[in-house]
Amino acid sequence: MPKKKIEALEEVKRNYVRMALESGNYSSIARHAGISRSTLTKWIKEYEDEVREQMEDPTSAIVSTEPTKEELKAKYEQAMKLLG
């Protein structure tokens, strides 16, 4: 049975992948997210193409400001609660 993906969690993962790709400092981003570097690396493998495409496409730019670290953390915690 395939795992059910929760959109809020997927969005948080994509945001951390983007932060990692933009900064190039995977270890720091993983620490900030409270995950292992290997987990972040798995997320990057899963979402890199999609995130890079969004980063390069000017029409997909976020109109509002980037989410704050606190907002990302809150979304991540909400997603983790949903996972149980």
mmCIF file with all atom_site columns, C-alpha atoms in Angstrom:
data_model
loop_
_atom_site.group_PDB
_atom_site.id
_atom_site.type_symbol
_atom_site.label_atom_id
_atom_site.label_alt_id
_atom_site.label_comp_id
_atom_site.label_asym_id
_atom_site.label_entity_id
_atom_site.label_seq_id
_atom_site.pdbx_PDB_ins_code
_atom_site.Cartn_x
_atom_site.Cartn_y
_atom_site.Cartn_z
_atom_site.occupancy
_atom_site.B_iso_or_equiv
_atom_site.pdbx_formal_charge
_atom_site.auth_seq_id
_atom_site.auth_comp_id
_atom_site.auth_asym_id
_atom_site.auth_atom_id
_atom_site.pdbx_PDB_model_num
ATOM 1  C CA . MET A 1 1  ? 0.000  0.000  0.000   1.00 0.00 ? 1  MET A CA 1
ATOM 2  C CA . PRO A 1 2  ? 1.540  3.360  -0.983  1.00 0.00 ? 2  PRO A CA 1
ATOM 3  C CA . LYS A 1 3  ? 2.106  5.918  1.717   1.00 0.00 ? 3  LYS A CA 1
ATOM 4  C CA . LYS A 1 4  ? -0.442 8.710  1.784   1.00 0.00 ? 4  LYS A CA 1
ATOM 5  C CA . LYS A 1 5  ? 1.279  12.036 1.291   1.00 0.00 ? 5  LYS A CA 1
ATOM 6  C CA . ILE A 1 6  ? 0.081  14.935 3.370   1.00 0.00 ? 6  ILE A CA 1
ATOM 7  C CA . GLU A 1 7  ? 0.314  18.194 1.425   1.00 0.00 ? 7  GLU A CA 1
ATOM 8  C CA . ALA A 1 8  ? 1.310  20.329 4.422   1.00 0.00 ? 8  ALA A CA 1
ATOM 9  C CA . LEU A 1 9  ? 4.236  18.033 5.166   1.00 0.00 ? 9  LEU A CA 1
ATOM 10 C CA . GLU A 1 10 ? 5.241  17.892 1.512   1.00 0.00 ? 10 GLU A CA 1
ATOM 11 C CA . GLU A 1 11 ? 5.268  21.701 1.339   1.00 0.00 ? 11 GLU A CA 1
ATOM 12 C CA . VAL A 1 12 ? 7.475  21.907 4.430   1.00 0.00 ? 12 VAL A CA 1
ATOM 13 C CA . LYS A 1 13 ? 9.883  19.400 2.886   1.00 0.00 ? 13 LYS A CA 1
ATOM 14 C CA . ARG A 1 14 ? 10.022 21.376 -0.368  1.00 0.00 ? 14 ARG A CA 1
ATOM 15 C CA . ASN A 1 15 ? 10.747 24.575 1.575   1.00 0.00 ? 15 ASN A CA 1
ATOM 16 C CA . TYR A 1 16 ? 13.646 22.951 3.430   1.00 0.00 ? 16 TYR A CA 1
ATOM 17 C CA . VAL A 1 17 ? 14.950 21.534 0.143   1.00 0.00 ? 17 VAL A CA 1
ATOM 18 C CA . ARG A 1 18 ? 14.827 25.010 -1.381  1.00 0.00 ? 18 ARG A CA 1
ATOM 19 C CA . MET A 1 19 ? 16.649 26.481 1.622   1.00 0.00 ? 19 MET A CA 1
ATOM 20 C CA . ALA A 1 20 ? 19.319 23.785 1.319   1.00 0.00 ? 20 ALA A CA 1
ATOM 21 C CA . LEU A 1 21 ? 19.755 24.294 -2.417  1.00 0.00 ? 21 LEU A CA 1
ATOM 22 C CA . GLU A 1 22 ? 19.940 28.074 -2.046  1.00 0.00 ? 22 GLU A CA 1
ATOM 23 C CA . SER A 1 23 ? 22.406 28.026 0.846   1.00 0.00 ? 23 SER A CA 1
ATOM 24 C CA . GLY A 1 24 ? 24.398 24.942 -0.126  1.00 0.00 ? 24 GLY A CA 1
ATOM 25 C CA . ASN A 1 25 ? 24.796 24.182 3.588   1.00 0.00 ? 25 ASN A CA 1
ATOM 26 C CA . TYR A 1 26 ? 22.847 20.950 4.043   1.00 0.00 ? 26 TYR A CA 1
ATOM 27 C CA . SER A 1 27 ? 24.100 20.292 7.574   1.00 0.00 ? 27 SER A CA 1
ATOM 28 C CA . SER A 1 28 ? 22.974 23.679 8.850   1.00 0.00 ? 28 SER A CA 1
ATOM 29 C CA . ILE A 1 29 ? 19.538 23.380 7.260   1.00 0.00 ? 29 ILE A CA 1
ATOM 30 C CA . ALA A 1 30 ? 19.122 19.838 8.627   1.00 0.00 ? 30 ALA A CA 1
ATOM 31 C CA . ARG A 1 31 ? 20.008 21.035 12.126  1.00 0.00 ? 31 ARG A CA 1
ATOM 32 C CA . HIS A 1 32 ? 17.543 23.908 11.782  1.00 0.00 ? 32 HIS A CA 1
ATOM 33 C CA . ALA A 1 33 ? 14.827 21.464 10.675  1.00 0.00 ? 33 ALA A CA 1
ATOM 34 C CA . GLY A 1 34 ? 15.643 19.055 13.496  1.00 0.00 ? 34 GLY A CA 1
ATOM 35 C CA . ILE A 1 35 ? 16.379 16.200 11.116  1.00 0.00 ? 35 ILE A CA 1
ATOM 36 C CA . SER A 1 36 ? 19.455 14.249 10.110  1.00 0.00 ? 36 SER A CA 1
ATOM 37 C CA . ARG A 1 37 ? 21.525 15.300 7.126   1.00 0.00 ? 37 ARG A CA 1
ATOM 38 C CA . SER A 1 38 ? 20.698 11.973 5.474   1.00 0.00 ? 38 SER A CA 1
ATOM 39 C CA . THR A 1 39 ? 16.961 12.686 5.792   1.00 0.00 ? 39 THR A CA 1
ATOM 40 C CA . LEU A 1 40 ? 17.445 16.083 4.159   1.00 0.00 ? 40 LEU A CA 1
ATOM 41 C CA . THR A 1 41 ? 19.477 14.413 1.417   1.00 0.00 ? 41 THR A CA 1
ATOM 42 C CA . LYS A 1 42 ? 16.577 11.995 0.775   1.00 0.00 ? 42 LYS A CA 1
ATOM 43 C CA . TRP A 1 43 ? 14.176 14.933 0.563   1.00 0.00 ? 43 TRP A CA 1
ATOM 44 C CA . ILE A 1 44 ? 16.514 16.668 -1.881  1.00 0.00 ? 44 ILE A CA 1
ATOM 45 C CA . LYS A 1 45 ? 16.620 13.568 -4.086  1.00 0.00 ? 45 LYS A CA 1
ATOM 46 C CA . GLU A 1 46 ? 12.820 13.421 -4.025  1.00 0.00 ? 46 GLU A CA 1
ATOM 47 C CA . TYR A 1 47 ? 12.051 17.110 -4.626  1.00 0.00 ? 47 TYR A CA 1
ATOM 48 C CA . GLU A 1 48 ? 15.144 18.662 -6.241  1.00 0.00 ? 48 GLU A CA 1
ATOM 49 C CA . ASP A 1 49 ? 13.869 18.723 -9.819  1.00 0.00 ? 49 ASP A CA 1
ATOM 50 C CA . GLU A 1 50 ? 10.533 20.236 -8.810  1.00 0.00 ? 50 GLU A CA 1
ATOM 51 C CA . VAL A 1 51 ? 12.123 22.826 -6.513  1.00 0.00 ? 51 VAL A CA 1
ATOM 52 C CA . ARG A 1 52 ? 14.800 23.861 -9.024  1.00 0.00 ? 52 ARG A CA 1
ATOM 53 C CA . GLU A 1 53 ? 12.123 24.269 -11.676 1.00 0.00 ? 53 GLU A CA 1
ATOM 54 C CA . GLN A 1 54 ? 10.161 26.559 -9.348  1.00 0.00 ? 54 GLN A CA 1
ATOM 55 C CA . MET A 1 55 ? 13.310 28.509 -8.498  1.00 0.00 ? 55 MET A CA 1
ATOM 56 C CA . GLU A 1 56 ? 14.059 29.117 -12.197 1.00 0.00 ? 56 GLU A CA 1
ATOM 57 C CA . ASP A 1 57 ? 10.500 29.923 -13.304 1.00 0.00 ? 57 ASP A CA 1
ATOM 58 C CA . PRO A 1 58 ? 9.778  33.639 -12.753 1.00 0.00 ? 58 PRO A CA 1
ATOM 59 C CA . THR A 1 59 ? 6.030  33.052 -13.169 1.00 0.00 ? 59 THR A CA 1
ATOM 60 C CA . SER A 1 60 ? 5.982  30.699 -10.195 1.00 0.00 ? 60 SER A CA 1
ATOM 61 C CA . ALA A 1 61 ? 7.608  33.199 -7.871  1.00 0.00 ? 61 ALA A CA 1
ATOM 62 C CA . ILE A 1 62 ? 5.894  33.619 -4.560  1.00 0.00 ? 62 ILE A CA 1
ATOM 63 C CA . VAL A 1 63 ? 4.058  36.938 -4.511  1.00 0.00 ? 63 VAL A CA 1
ATOM 64 C CA . SER A 1 64 ? 3.971  37.170 -0.733  1.00 0.00 ? 64 SER A CA 1
ATOM 65 C CA . THR A 1 65 ? 7.051  37.111 1.455   1.00 0.00 ? 65 THR A CA 1
ATOM 66 C CA . GLU A 1 66 ? 8.951  33.921 2.145   1.00 0.00 ? 66 GLU A CA 1
ATOM 67 C CA . PRO A 1 67 ? 7.661  32.046 5.183   1.00 0.00 ? 67 PRO A CA 1
ATOM 68 C CA . THR A 1 68 ? 9.580  32.679 8.370   1.00 0.00 ? 68 THR A CA 1
ATOM 69 C CA . LYS A 1 69 ? 11.467 29.945 10.161  1.00 0.00 ? 69 LYS A CA 1
ATOM 70 C CA . GLU A 1 70 ? 8.737  29.923 12.789  1.00 0.00 ? 70 GLU A CA 1
ATOM 71 C CA . GLU A 1 71 ? 6.033  29.472 10.147  1.00 0.00 ? 71 GLU A CA 1
ATOM 72 C CA . LEU A 1 72 ? 7.939  26.609 8.550   1.00 0.00 ? 72 LEU A CA 1
ATOM 73 C CA . LYS A 1 73 ? 8.479  24.989 11.921  1.00 0.00 ? 73 LYS A CA 1
ATOM 74 C CA . ALA A 1 74 ? 4.771  25.372 12.777  1.00 0.00 ? 74 ALA A CA 1
ATOM 75 C CA . LYS A 1 75 ? 3.757  23.780 9.463   1.00 0.00 ? 75 LYS A CA 1
ATOM 76 C CA . TYR A 1 76 ? 6.222  20.949 10.023  1.00 0.00 ? 76 TYR A CA 1
ATOM 77 C CA . GLU A 1 77 ? 4.934  20.331 13.561  1.00 0.00 ? 77 GLU A CA 1
ATOM 78 C CA . GLN A 1 78 ? 1.342  20.382 12.300  1.00 0.00 ? 78 GLN A CA 1
ATOM 79 C CA . ALA A 1 79 ? 2.195  17.835 9.629   1.00 0.00 ? 79 ALA A CA 1
ATOM 80 C CA . MET A 1 80 ? 3.993  15.623 12.143  1.00 0.00 ? 80 MET A CA 1
ATOM 81 C CA . LYS A 1 81 ? 0.909  15.694 14.416  1.00 0.00 ? 81 LYS A CA 1
ATOM 82 C CA . LEU A 1 82 ? -1.218 14.585 11.476  1.00 0.00 ? 82 LEU A CA 1
ATOM 83 C CA . LEU A 1 83 ? 1.151  11.685 10.883  1.00 0.00 ? 83 LEU A CA 1
ATOM 84 C CA . GLY A 1 84 ? 0.785  10.641 14.507  1.00 0.00 ? 84 GLY A CA 1
#
